[in-house]
mmCIF file of C-alpha atoms in Angstrom:
data_model
loop_
_atom_site.group_PDB
_atom_site.id
_atom_site.type_symbol
_atom_site.label_atom_id
_atom_site.label_comp_id
_atom_site.label_asym_id
_atom_site.label_seq_id
_atom_site.Cartn_x
_atom_site.Cartn_y
_atom_site.Cartn_z
ATOM 1 C CA MET A 765 -0.003 -0.005 0.002
ATOM 2 C CA ILE A 766 1.242 3.473 -0.893
ATOM 3 C CA GLY A 767 0.956 5.996 1.965
ATOM 4 C CA LEU A 768 1.955 9.598 2.710
ATOM 5 C CA SER A 769 3.812 10.329 6.005
ATOM 6 C CA ASP A 770 3.649 13.605 7.884
ATOM 7 C CA ASP A 771 7.422 14.064 7.909
ATOM 8 C CA GLN A 772 7.802 14.155 4.101
ATOM 9 C CA PRO A 773 8.428 17.558 2.510
ATOM 10 C CA ARG A 774 5.364 19.200 1.111
ATOM 11 C CA ALA A 775 6.817 19.278 -2.427
ATOM 12 C CA ASP A 776 7.402 15.525 -2.378
ATOM 13 C CA ARG A 777 3.877 14.881 -1.123
ATOM 14 C CA ARG A 778 2.381 17.059 -3.884
ATOM 15 C CA LYS A 779 4.386 15.128 -6.550
ATOM 16 C CA ARG A 780 3.283 11.746 -5.221
ATOM 17 C CA LEU A 781 -0.323 12.922 -4.974
ATOM 18 C CA ALA A 782 -0.212 14.165 -8.566
ATOM 19 C CA GLY A 783 1.152 10.804 -9.682
ATOM 20 C CA LEU A 784 -1.648 8.946 -7.878
ATOM 21 C CA LEU A 785 -4.258 11.146 -9.510
ATOM 22 C CA LEU A 786 -2.737 10.571 -12.963
ATOM 23 C CA LEU A 787 -2.716 6.774 -12.347
ATOM 24 C CA ALA A 788 -6.405 6.904 -11.387
ATOM 25 C CA VAL A 789 -7.307 8.789 -14.533
ATOM 26 C CA VAL A 790 -5.492 6.190 -16.676
ATOM 27 C CA LEU A 791 -7.242 3.293 -14.917
ATOM 28 C CA VAL A 792 -10.630 4.845 -15.443
ATOM 29 C CA ALA A 793 -9.924 5.435 -19.123
ATOM 30 C CA VAL A 794 -8.931 1.782 -19.568
ATOM 31 C CA VAL A 795 -12.130 0.583 -17.846
ATOM 32 C CA VAL A 796 -14.265 2.822 -20.083
ATOM 33 C CA ILE A 797 -12.569 2.086 -23.403
ATOM 34 C CA ALA A 798 -11.731 -1.640 -23.125
ATOM 35 C CA PRO A 799 -15.269 -2.998 -23.355
ATOM 36 C CA ARG A 800 -16.038 -0.979 -26.465
ATOM 37 C CA LEU A 801 -13.296 -2.350 -28.675
ATOM 38 C CA GLY A 802 -12.453 -6.000 -29.120
ATOM 39 C CA PRO A 803 -8.791 -6.938 -28.925
ATOM 40 C CA SER A 804 -6.881 -7.517 -32.181
ATOM 41 C CA PRO A 805 -4.293 -10.296 -32.451
ATOM 42 C CA HIS A 806 -2.616 -8.497 -35.301
ATOM 43 C CA ARG A 807 -1.940 -4.982 -34.086
ATOM 44 C CA PRO A 808 -2.163 -3.052 -30.793
ATOM 45 C CA ILE A 809 -5.072 -0.624 -30.748
ATOM 46 C CA ASP A 810 -3.175 2.260 -29.133
ATOM 47 C CA ARG A 811 -1.102 3.281 -32.145
ATOM 48 C CA PHE A 812 -3.434 5.383 -34.159
ATOM 49 C CA GLU A 813 -2.032 7.998 -36.527
ATOM 50 C CA PRO A 814 -4.182 10.512 -38.396
ATOM 51 C CA PRO A 815 -4.684 9.532 -42.073
ATOM 52 C CA PRO A 816 -3.167 11.754 -44.747
ATOM 53 C CA PRO A 817 -5.513 14.359 -46.258
ATOM 54 C CA LEU A 818 -7.380 13.444 -49.437
ATOM 55 C CA ALA A 819 -7.813 15.673 -52.455
ATOM 56 C CA GLY A 820 -11.313 16.789 -53.080
ATOM 57 C CA PRO A 821 -14.002 19.045 -51.600
ATOM 58 C CA GLU A 822 -14.597 19.431 -47.932
ATOM 59 C CA LEU A 823 -17.398 17.092 -46.953
ATOM 60 C CA VAL A 824 -17.577 17.664 -43.187
ATOM 61 C CA SER A 825 -18.584 21.049 -41.687
ATOM 62 C CA ARG A 826 -17.969 22.365 -38.206
ATOM 63 C CA ALA A 827 -21.622 21.840 -37.442
ATOM 64 C CA GLY A 828 -21.292 18.173 -38.389
ATOM 65 C CA SER A 829 -22.532 16.129 -41.302
ATOM 66 C CA VAL A 830 -22.808 12.600 -42.658
ATOM 67 C CA ILE A 831 -19.509 11.494 -44.255
ATOM 68 C CA ASP A 832 -20.740 8.312 -45.906
ATOM 69 C CA VAL A 833 -23.762 6.049 -45.971
ATOM 70 C CA ASP A 834 -24.492 2.515 -47.170
ATOM 71 C CA PHE A 835 -27.584 0.264 -47.270
ATOM 72 C CA ALA A 836 -27.942 -3.514 -47.306
ATOM 73 C CA SER A 837 -30.682 -5.348 -49.148
ATOM 74 C CA ASP A 838 -32.446 -6.348 -45.933
ATOM 75 C CA GLY A 839 -33.314 -2.787 -44.843
ATOM 76 C CA HIS A 840 -30.338 -2.226 -42.592
ATOM 77 C CA GLY A 841 -28.341 0.918 -43.186
ATOM 78 C CA PHE A 842 -25.406 2.735 -41.626
ATOM 79 C CA ALA A 843 -24.100 6.288 -41.824
ATOM 80 C CA LEU A 844 -20.910 7.801 -40.418
ATOM 81 C CA TRP A 845 -21.324 11.308 -38.970
ATOM 82 C CA GLY A 846 -18.592 13.668 -37.882
ATOM 83 C CA ARG A 847 -17.955 17.203 -36.672
ATOM 84 C CA CYS A 848 -14.616 18.874 -37.385
ATOM 85 C CA THR A 849 -13.115 21.469 -35.106
ATOM 86 C CA GLN A 850 -11.333 23.150 -37.966
ATOM 87 C CA PRO A 851 -12.034 23.407 -41.686
ATOM 88 C CA LEU A 852 -10.478 20.563 -43.718
ATOM 89 C CA ASP A 853 -9.556 18.804 -40.483
ATOM 90 C CA THR A 854 -8.750 15.153 -41.217
ATOM 91 C CA GLN A 855 -8.286 14.020 -37.629
ATOM 92 C CA ARG A 856 -10.717 13.261 -34.836
ATOM 93 C CA CYS A 857 -14.071 14.770 -35.656
ATOM 94 C CA GLY A 858 -16.288 13.433 -32.876
ATOM 95 C CA PRO A 859 -17.680 10.582 -35.050
ATOM 96 C CA LYS A 860 -21.076 8.947 -34.501
ATOM 97 C CA LEU A 861 -22.706 6.018 -36.243
ATOM 98 C CA PHE A 862 -26.297 6.207 -37.405
ATOM 99 C CA VAL A 863 -28.075 2.843 -37.640
ATOM 100 C CA THR A 864 -31.370 1.855 -39.209
ATOM 101 C CA GLU A 865 -32.926 -1.608 -39.318
ATOM 102 C CA ASP A 866 -35.827 -0.760 -41.611
ATOM 103 C CA GLY A 867 -34.377 1.993 -43.818
ATOM 104 C CA ASP A 868 -36.490 4.629 -42.068
ATOM 105 C CA ARG A 869 -35.992 4.948 -38.349
ATOM 106 C CA TRP A 870 -32.452 5.757 -37.259
ATOM 107 C CA HIS A 871 -30.577 5.291 -33.968
ATOM 108 C CA VAL A 872 -27.361 6.972 -32.839
ATOM 109 C CA ARG A 873 -24.355 4.970 -31.658
ATOM 110 C CA ASP A 874 -21.020 6.198 -30.297
ATOM 111 C CA PHE A 875 -17.983 5.504 -32.493
ATOM 112 C CA PRO A 876 -14.547 5.097 -30.789
ATOM 113 C CA MET A 877 -13.169 8.612 -30.341
ATOM 114 C CA PHE A 878 -9.556 7.444 -30.551
ATOM 115 C CA ALA A 879 -10.143 5.969 -34.040
ATOM 116 C CA ALA A 880 -9.114 8.789 -36.366
ATOM 117 C CA ILE A 881 -11.228 8.703 -39.515
ATOM 118 C CA GLU A 882 -10.801 10.056 -43.000
ATOM 119 C CA VAL A 883 -13.350 12.877 -43.066
ATOM 120 C CA ARG A 884 -12.979 13.788 -46.706
ATOM 121 C CA SER A 885 -13.774 11.358 -49.469
ATOM 122 C CA HIS A 886 -13.978 11.081 -53.215
ATOM 123 C CA HIS A 887 -17.322 9.931 -54.628
ATOM 124 C CA TYR A 888 -15.809 6.445 -55.199
ATOM 125 C CA ARG A 889 -14.098 6.121 -51.835
ATOM 126 C CA ARG A 890 -16.189 3.960 -49.566
ATOM 127 C CA GLN A 891 -15.897 4.323 -45.783
ATOM 128 C CA VAL A 892 -19.147 2.634 -44.663
ATOM 129 C CA VAL A 893 -19.712 -0.921 -45.796
ATOM 130 C CA ALA A 894 -23.102 -2.474 -44.916
ATOM 131 C CA LEU A 895 -22.656 -6.303 -44.840
ATOM 132 C CA GLY A 896 -26.217 -7.330 -44.075
ATOM 133 C CA GLY A 897 -27.969 -7.424 -40.744
ATOM 134 C CA CYS A 898 -26.111 -5.719 -37.963
ATOM 135 C CA ASN A 899 -22.715 -6.341 -39.584
ATOM 136 C CA VAL A 900 -20.902 -3.189 -40.750
ATOM 137 C CA ALA A 901 -17.319 -2.197 -41.503
ATOM 138 C CA ILE A 902 -15.947 1.336 -41.218
ATOM 139 C CA GLY A 903 -12.724 2.416 -42.817
ATOM 140 C CA PRO A 904 -10.107 3.093 -43.799
ATOM 141 C CA VAL A 905 -9.186 4.019 -40.234
ATOM 142 C CA THR A 906 -5.431 4.672 -40.127
ATOM 143 C CA GLY A 907 -4.681 1.787 -42.442
ATOM 144 C CA HIS A 908 -7.239 -0.716 -41.191
ATOM 145 C CA ARG A 909 -10.952 -1.126 -40.629
ATOM 146 C CA MET A 910 -13.332 -1.185 -37.696
ATOM 147 C CA PHE A 911 -15.858 -4.083 -37.720
ATOM 148 C CA SER A 912 -19.033 -4.533 -35.733
ATOM 149 C CA ASP A 913 -21.515 -7.388 -35.816
ATOM 150 C CA ASP A 914 -24.031 -5.867 -33.392
ATOM 151 C CA CYS A 915 -25.025 -2.613 -35.147
ATOM 152 C CA GLY A 916 -22.137 -0.580 -33.729
ATOM 153 C CA ARG A 917 -22.371 -1.433 -30.050
ATOM 154 C CA ARG A 918 -18.912 -3.077 -29.953
ATOM 155 C CA TRP A 919 -16.011 -2.750 -32.367
ATOM 156 C CA HIS A 920 -13.024 -4.823 -33.472
ATOM 157 C CA VAL A 921 -9.885 -3.816 -35.321
ATOM 158 C CA VAL A 922 -9.367 -5.507 -38.695
ATOM 159 C CA LEU A 923 -6.121 -5.224 -40.647
ATOM 160 C CA PRO A 924 -6.371 -4.859 -44.443
ATOM 161 C CA THR A 925 -3.893 -7.680 -45.300
ATOM 162 C CA PRO A 926 -5.728 -10.768 -46.610
ATOM 163 C CA LYS A 927 -4.831 -14.087 -44.960
ATOM 164 C CA ARG A 928 -7.309 -16.527 -46.468
ATOM 165 C CA THR A 929 -8.780 -17.418 -49.880
ATOM 166 C CA LEU A 930 -12.445 -17.973 -50.741
ATOM 167 C CA ALA A 931 -13.742 -19.982 -53.700
ATOM 168 C CA ALA A 932 -16.824 -17.765 -54.075
ATOM 169 C CA ILE A 933 -18.157 -14.417 -52.908
ATOM 170 C CA PRO A 934 -20.519 -14.978 -49.907
ATOM 171 C CA ASP A 935 -23.972 -13.393 -49.747
ATOM 172 C CA GLY A 936 -23.721 -9.876 -48.350
ATOM 173 C CA ALA A 937 -19.963 -9.542 -49.068
ATOM 174 C CA VAL A 938 -18.265 -6.679 -50.844
ATOM 175 C CA LEU A 939 -15.648 -6.917 -53.594
ATOM 176 C CA GLU A 940 -12.714 -4.530 -53.424
ATOM 177 C CA ARG A 941 -9.349 -3.781 -55.038
ATOM 178 C CA TYR A 942 -6.319 -4.536 -52.946
ATOM 179 C CA CYS A 943 -2.775 -3.374 -53.631
ATOM 180 C CA ALA A 944 -0.375 -6.225 -52.829
ATOM 181 C CA GLU A 945 2.707 -4.184 -53.756
ATOM 182 C CA GLN A 946 3.437 -0.483 -53.760
ATOM 183 C CA GLY A 947 3.989 1.076 -57.157
ATOM 184 C CA ARG A 948 6.559 3.576 -58.211
ATOM 185 C CA THR A 949 4.556 6.495 -56.812
ATOM 186 C CA SER A 950 2.498 6.802 -53.662
ATOM 187 C CA SER A 951 -0.764 6.547 -55.656
ATOM 188 C CA ALA A 952 0.363 3.708 -57.931
ATOM 189 C CA CYS A 953 -0.289 0.007 -57.298
ATOM 190 C CA GLY A 954 2.307 -2.545 -58.335
ATOM 191 C CA ASP A 955 0.186 -5.653 -57.947
ATOM 192 C CA PRO A 956 -3.630 -4.976 -57.836
ATOM 193 C CA ARG A 957 -5.735 -7.919 -56.642
ATOM 194 C CA LEU A 958 -9.418 -8.549 -55.869
ATOM 195 C CA VAL A 959 -10.388 -9.131 -52.294
ATOM 196 C CA VAL A 960 -13.644 -10.090 -50.685
ATOM 197 C CA ILE A 961 -14.933 -8.412 -47.543
ATOM 198 C CA PRO A 962 -16.967 -11.187 -45.951
ATOM 199 C CA PRO A 963 -19.937 -10.321 -43.777
ATOM 200 C CA ASP A 964 -18.916 -12.506 -40.844
ATOM 201 C CA SER A 965 -15.598 -10.833 -40.027
ATOM 202 C CA GLY A 966 -14.937 -7.826 -42.331
ATOM 203 C CA ARG A 967 -11.449 -9.226 -42.876
ATOM 204 C CA PRO A 968 -10.217 -8.950 -46.517
ATOM 205 C CA THR A 969 -9.930 -12.381 -48.199
ATOM 206 C CA LEU A 970 -8.431 -13.216 -51.562
ATOM 207 C CA LEU A 971 -10.734 -14.572 -54.309
ATOM 208 C CA ALA A 972 -9.532 -17.901 -55.633
ATOM 209 C CA THR A 973 -10.464 -17.128 -59.270
ATOM 210 C CA GLU A 974 -9.808 -13.700 -60.637
ATOM 211 C CA PRO A 975 -10.724 -12.496 -64.115
ATOM 212 C CA ALA A 976 -7.834 -12.485 -66.606
ATOM 213 C CA VAL A 977 -7.506 -8.679 -66.779
ATOM 214 C CA ASP A 978 -4.743 -6.255 -65.867
ATOM 215 C CA ASP A 979 -5.363 -3.554 -63.276
ATOM 216 C CA PRO A 980 -8.790 -4.894 -62.154
ATOM 217 C CA VAL A 981 -11.357 -2.472 -60.640
ATOM 218 C CA PRO A 982 -14.451 -4.188 -59.220
ATOM 219 C CA GLU A 983 -17.944 -2.839 -58.642
ATOM 220 C CA PRO A 984 -18.305 -3.185 -54.829
ATOM 221 C CA VAL A 985 -21.659 -5.008 -54.881
ATOM 222 C CA PRO A 986 -23.529 -6.989 -57.575
ATOM 223 C CA GLY A 987 -25.878 -5.218 -59.870
ATOM 224 C CA PRO A 988 -29.668 -5.584 -59.635
ATOM 225 C CA ASP A 989 -29.425 -8.721 -61.756
ATOM 226 C CA GLY A 990 -27.089 -10.348 -59.165
ATOM 227 C CA ARG A 991 -24.057 -10.447 -61.403
ATOM 228 C CA TRP A 992 -20.571 -9.198 -60.319
ATOM 229 C CA TRP A 993 -18.748 -6.768 -62.592
ATOM 230 C CA VAL A 994 -15.065 -5.938 -62.915
ATOM 231 C CA SER A 995 -13.378 -3.531 -65.386
ATOM 232 C CA GLY A 996 -9.736 -3.565 -66.305
ATOM 233 C CA ARG A 997 -7.272 -3.619 -69.210
ATOM 234 C CA GLU A 998 -6.535 -6.294 -71.759
ATOM 235 C CA PRO A 999 -3.193 -7.910 -71.074
ATOM 236 C CA GLY A 1000 -0.692 -6.799 -73.708
ATOM 237 C CA THR A 1001 -2.796 -4.061 -75.302
ATOM 238 C CA ASP A 1002 -4.122 -1.971 -72.392
ATOM 239 C CA ARG A 1003 -7.515 -1.757 -74.117
ATOM 240 C CA PRO A 1004 -10.435 -1.513 -71.656
ATOM 241 C CA VAL A 1005 -12.141 -4.797 -70.859
ATOM 242 C CA VAL A 1006 -15.156 -5.892 -68.851
ATOM 243 C CA ALA A 1007 -15.436 -9.108 -66.806
ATOM 244 C CA VAL A 1008 -18.707 -10.485 -65.442
ATOM 245 C CA SER A 1009 -19.479 -13.441 -63.115
ATOM 246 C CA ASP A 1010 -22.858 -15.154 -62.900
ATOM 247 C CA ASP A 1011 -21.785 -17.581 -60.140
ATOM 248 C CA ALA A 1012 -20.470 -15.389 -57.321
ATOM 249 C CA GLY A 1013 -16.902 -15.125 -58.644
ATOM 250 C CA ARG A 1014 -16.238 -18.795 -59.362
ATOM 251 C CA THR A 1015 -15.877 -18.174 -63.108
ATOM 252 C CA TRP A 1016 -15.567 -15.038 -65.170
ATOM 253 C CA SER A 1017 -16.351 -13.976 -68.740
ATOM 254 C CA VAL A 1018 -14.076 -11.285 -70.173
ATOM 255 C CA THR A 1019 -14.933 -9.040 -73.132
ATOM 256 C CA THR A 1020 -12.958 -6.240 -74.742
ATOM 257 C CA LEU A 1021 -14.815 -2.959 -75.264
ATOM 258 C CA PRO A 1022 -14.822 -1.509 -78.756
ATOM 259 C CA LEU A 1023 -12.871 1.603 -77.743
ATOM 260 C CA ASP A 1024 -9.665 2.651 -79.502
ATOM 261 C CA GLY A 1025 -8.849 5.689 -77.414
ATOM 262 C CA PRO A 1026 -7.763 5.885 -73.739
ATOM 263 C CA ALA A 1027 -10.049 5.874 -70.719
ATOM 264 C CA ASP A 1028 -9.126 6.314 -67.085
ATOM 265 C CA ARG A 1029 -12.031 4.337 -65.754
ATOM 266 C CA VAL A 1030 -15.008 2.265 -66.771
ATOM 267 C CA MET A 1031 -18.175 2.365 -64.654
ATOM 268 C CA LEU A 1032 -20.576 -0.544 -64.939
ATOM 269 C CA THR A 1033 -24.239 -0.974 -64.204
ATOM 270 C CA SER A 1034 -26.914 -3.555 -65.093
ATOM 271 C CA THR A 1035 -30.636 -4.112 -64.827
ATOM 272 C CA GLN A 1036 -32.845 -7.061 -63.901
ATOM 273 C CA ALA A 1037 -34.107 -7.010 -67.470
ATOM 274 C CA GLY A 1038 -30.774 -8.318 -68.769
ATOM 275 C CA HIS A 1039 -29.329 -4.997 -69.993
ATOM 276 C CA ALA A 1040 -25.877 -3.761 -69.016
ATOM 277 C CA TYR A 1041 -24.021 -0.523 -69.586
ATOM 278 C CA ALA A 1042 -20.337 0.410 -69.533
ATOM 279 C CA VAL A 1043 -19.511 4.114 -69.310
ATOM 280 C CA ALA A 1044 -15.895 4.966 -70.101
ATOM 281 C CA VAL A 1045 -14.613 8.252 -68.577
ATOM 282 C CA SER A 1046 -11.415 10.238 -68.159
ATOM 283 C CA GLU A 1047 -10.966 11.789 -64.718
ATOM 284 C CA VAL A 1048 -10.842 15.595 -64.800
ATOM 285 C CA SER A 1049 -10.790 16.217 -61.065
ATOM 286 C CA ALA A 1050 -11.976 14.614 -57.842
ATOM 287 C CA GLY A 1051 -15.615 13.781 -58.321
ATOM 288 C CA THR A 1052 -15.778 14.929 -61.970
ATOM 289 C CA ASP A 1053 -15.288 12.721 -65.003
ATOM 290 C CA GLU A 1054 -15.249 13.540 -68.749
ATOM 291 C CA LEU A 1055 -17.381 11.204 -70.830
ATOM 292 C CA VAL A 1056 -15.510 9.132 -73.415
ATOM 293 C CA GLY A 1057 -17.940 6.463 -74.557
ATOM 294 C CA ILE A 1058 -21.105 4.563 -73.691
ATOM 295 C CA PHE A 1059 -21.482 0.839 -74.369
ATOM 296 C CA HIS A 1060 -24.612 -1.334 -74.192
ATOM 297 C CA ARG A 1061 -25.030 -5.068 -73.898
ATOM 298 C CA ALA A 1062 -28.337 -6.946 -74.196
ATOM 299 C CA ASP A 1063 -29.183 -10.510 -73.223
ATOM 300 C CA ARG A 1064 -25.524 -11.289 -72.373
ATOM 301 C CA GLY A 1065 -24.393 -10.636 -75.944
ATOM 302 C CA GLY A 1066 -21.554 -8.466 -77.152
ATOM 303 C CA TRP A 1067 -20.866 -4.825 -76.238
ATOM 304 C CA GLU A 1068 -22.029 -2.175 -78.706
ATOM 305 C CA ARG A 1069 -20.777 1.378 -78.611
ATOM 306 C CA THR A 1070 -23.870 3.603 -78.612
ATOM 307 C CA TRP A 1071 -22.273 6.991 -77.912
ATOM 308 C CA ASP A 1072 -18.909 8.632 -78.646
ATOM 309 C CA ALA A 1073 -17.370 12.006 -78.062
ATOM 310 C CA THR A 1074 -18.610 13.388 -81.399
ATOM 311 C CA ALA A 1075 -22.248 13.477 -80.156
ATOM 312 C CA SER A 1076 -23.423 16.710 -78.660
ATOM 313 C CA ASP A 1077 -26.577 15.613 -76.806
ATOM 314 C CA ALA A 1078 -24.927 14.144 -73.721
ATOM 315 C CA PRO A 1079 -23.102 15.841 -70.836
ATOM 316 C CA VAL A 1080 -19.394 16.481 -71.404
ATOM 317 C CA ARG A 1081 -18.640 16.020 -67.741
ATOM 318 C CA VAL A 1082 -20.563 13.755 -65.404
ATOM 319 C CA SER A 1083 -20.704 13.018 -61.728
ATOM 320 C CA GLY A 1084 -20.894 9.566 -60.195
ATOM 321 C CA ALA A 1085 -22.087 6.287 -61.618
ATOM 322 C CA PRO A 1086 -24.570 5.755 -64.452
ATOM 323 C CA ILE A 1087 -28.102 4.843 -63.443
ATOM 324 C CA ALA A 1088 -29.969 2.153 -65.353
ATOM 325 C CA THR A 1089 -33.667 1.515 -64.791
ATOM 326 C CA SER A 1090 -35.726 -1.600 -65.517
ATOM 327 C CA ARG A 1091 -37.541 0.239 -68.345
ATOM 328 C CA HIS A 1092 -34.396 0.422 -70.534
ATOM 329 C CA VAL A 1093 -33.731 4.044 -69.506
ATOM 330 C CA LEU A 1094 -30.201 5.257 -68.808
ATOM 331 C CA TYR A 1095 -29.535 8.367 -66.666
ATOM 332 C CA LEU A 1096 -26.343 10.381 -66.394
ATOM 333 C CA ILE A 1097 -25.965 13.228 -63.927
ATOM 334 C CA ALA A 1098 -24.147 16.412 -64.921
ATOM 335 C CA ARG A 1099 -21.129 17.629 -62.936
ATOM 336 C CA ASP A 1100 -23.138 20.319 -61.077
ATOM 337 C CA GLY A 1101 -26.086 18.002 -60.446
ATOM 338 C CA LEU A 1102 -28.534 20.553 -61.803
ATOM 339 C CA ARG A 1103 -29.364 18.498 -64.905
ATOM 340 C CA HIS A 1104 -30.093 14.790 -65.458
ATOM 341 C CA TYR A 1105 -29.538 13.377 -68.921
ATOM 342 C CA ARG A 1106 -32.091 10.745 -69.895
ATOM 343 C CA SER A 1107 -31.632 8.195 -72.689
ATOM 344 C CA ALA A 1108 -34.430 5.887 -73.828
ATOM 345 C CA ASP A 1109 -32.326 4.230 -76.598
ATOM 346 C CA HIS A 1110 -29.505 2.721 -74.554
ATOM 347 C CA GLY A 1111 -27.250 5.771 -74.628
ATOM 348 C CA ARG A 1112 -27.469 6.825 -78.284
ATOM 349 C CA THR A 1113 -29.330 10.095 -77.649
ATOM 350 C CA PHE A 1114 -30.030 12.052 -74.497
ATOM 351 C CA GLU A 1115 -32.574 14.523 -73.225
ATOM 352 C CA ALA A 1116 -31.459 17.100 -70.630
ATOM 353 C CA ARG A 1117 -33.825 17.761 -67.733
ATOM 354 C CA THR A 1118 -33.486 20.310 -64.962
ATOM 355 C CA VAL A 1119 -34.322 18.801 -61.570
ATOM 356 C CA ASP A 1120 -35.773 20.168 -58.365
ATOM 357 C CA ARG A 1121 -33.465 18.172 -56.170
ATOM 358 C CA PRO A 1122 -29.906 18.344 -57.602
ATOM 359 C CA VAL A 1123 -27.743 15.468 -56.483
ATOM 360 C CA VAL A 1124 -24.107 14.540 -57.242
ATOM 361 C CA SER A 1125 -21.926 11.441 -56.979
ATOM 362 C CA PRO A 1126 -24.692 8.833 -57.178
ATOM 363 C CA ARG A 1127 -23.764 5.209 -56.573
ATOM 364 C CA TRP A 1128 -25.493 1.855 -56.400
ATOM 365 C CA THR A 1129 -25.884 0.006 -53.109
ATOM 366 C CA ARG A 1130 -27.687 -3.191 -52.306
ATOM 367 C CA GLY A 1131 -30.474 -1.002 -50.942
ATOM 368 C CA GLY A 1132 -30.799 1.215 -54.022
ATOM 369 C CA TYR A 1133 -29.014 4.354 -55.172
ATOM 370 C CA VAL A 1134 -27.590 7.009 -52.820
ATOM 371 C CA ALA A 1135 -26.302 10.463 -53.636
ATOM 372 C CA ARG A 1136 -25.275 13.724 -52.041
ATOM 373 C CA SER A 1137 -27.106 16.981 -52.352
ATOM 374 C CA ALA A 1138 -25.414 19.263 -54.888
ATOM 375 C CA GLN A 1139 -26.381 22.347 -52.894
ATOM 376 C CA GLU A 1140 -26.184 21.181 -49.282
ATOM 377 C CA PRO A 1141 -23.197 18.887 -48.695
ATOM 378 C CA ASP A 1142 -24.573 17.633 -45.384
ATOM 379 C CA ARG A 1143 -27.742 16.211 -46.997
ATOM 380 C CA TRP A 1144 -28.163 12.809 -48.625
ATOM 381 C CA PHE A 1145 -30.787 11.378 -50.917
ATOM 382 C CA ARG A 1146 -31.869 7.853 -51.705
ATOM 383 C CA ALA A 1147 -33.695 6.393 -54.734
ATOM 384 C CA SER A 1148 -34.568 2.688 -54.819
ATOM 385 C CA LYS A 1149 -34.616 2.787 -58.650
ATOM 386 C CA GLY A 1150 -32.504 5.877 -59.248
ATOM 387 C CA VAL A 1151 -35.376 8.080 -60.481
ATOM 388 C CA ARG A 1152 -37.191 9.748 -57.577
ATOM 389 C CA TRP A 1153 -34.752 11.000 -55.013
ATOM 390 C CA GLN A 1154 -36.005 11.192 -51.440
ATOM 391 C CA PRO A 1155 -34.056 12.922 -48.592
ATOM 392 C CA VAL A 1156 -32.668 10.646 -45.922
ATOM 393 C CA ALA A 1157 -33.957 11.816 -42.514
ATOM 394 C CA PHE A 1158 -30.862 11.344 -40.376
ATOM 395 C CA PRO A 1159 -31.230 12.056 -36.625
ATOM 396 C CA GLN A 1160 -29.531 14.833 -34.704
ATOM 397 C CA PRO A 1161 -26.607 13.411 -32.724
#
C-alpha cells in the first residue's frame, strides 16, 4: 500500500499525490474504453495515426454532417457522422454512427473517439460498408478497418492484409481492389488484386479465381441482376475490358470494349431485365469525369458502342455512376447536379432535364442508389430505382 507520512516535504507529497491522480485517470480510461473495442491479435489498438488528407471538396462542416452512408438489401443501413473542429480537419471529428434496421428509423451509436477517420472522401471512396444485418465495417481507419456485428455497439480492429482465400463471394460480401505491392509512386499500385470483404468478419480475403485482366477495378456490390462486374485492361494491349461473373466469382467471362482511345475508368451498371451498360470516362478532377464512350449489352451478348465524343446531346462532364432503370432508360448526372440526362435508346441520344433536387456522385448500393445533395453537402438522398430522389432523414446526434 502506498501511503503519505507527515514528515515528508510538502513538495514531495504534492508530486506523489499528482502521480496517484494521474494513475487513477489512466485506470478509469482503460475501464471505459476496453469493453467498447475488441482486442486484435494482429496490431495493438493504441497506435493510431491521423490519415493523410485526401484531395477533393470538404465534406464535413464544423456543425457536423454525414460523411458516408451504405444500405444492405435487408433494410439495414449505416451512416458515419462527424464534426470537425477546424475546416479541412482530417483528424478526430467526434464521429457517430447512425443505424437503421428498416431503412426509415435511425438510432445513434457512439464511435470510438480514438479511431481517427478520414473525413474527406472522393465519390468512389467507400468508408461505410453495410454487410447485411447488424454487420458493418468502417474504414479506412489509419490503415485498417473497424468491424461490428451488433449494429455498432462493440468494435473490433481488422487489418487490411488478406490471410485466407475464398472460392466464391458470400452473400452480403463486398468486392474490393487490394494493392499487394506498392507502385513507383504513392498513388500507384504494383500488384492490384481482388479481395472479398466477408460479412462474418470484415477481414479482406483473396478470391480464388480472378478474371484475366490487368489492373482490375471491381464494382463493390452486384448489380440488380445479381451479377458481379469488374473492369480492367486487356493484357498486352491496355484496351479496356469488362469481366462479369454469374456464379459469385467462381468463373468469369471477359470481353474487350470496342474503344480505341484511352479511358481512365469504366463504370458498370446492369438491370434485372438483362441489359448492361459500361460508361468510359477520363478523370478531370476529384468527383468529376469527362465522358469518353457509352456501351450497351443486351441479353448477355456483345458490347455495342452507342455514344462517342462526337455526339453533342450528352453531358461532357458527369458526376458519379450511371443509373440504369428496369424500363431500358439510362440516366447520367451532370457535374453540377442541376441536370439529369435521360436516354431511352441505350445511350445513343439524351434529353437534358433540370431537376428540383440536384444530387451529385450517385452510386449503387444493395439497398438502392444513394447520392449527395449538390447544394447542401450535409444532406443525402436515396432512390430505390434511381429516379425519384427522397431525402434521408438522419437524426440529430
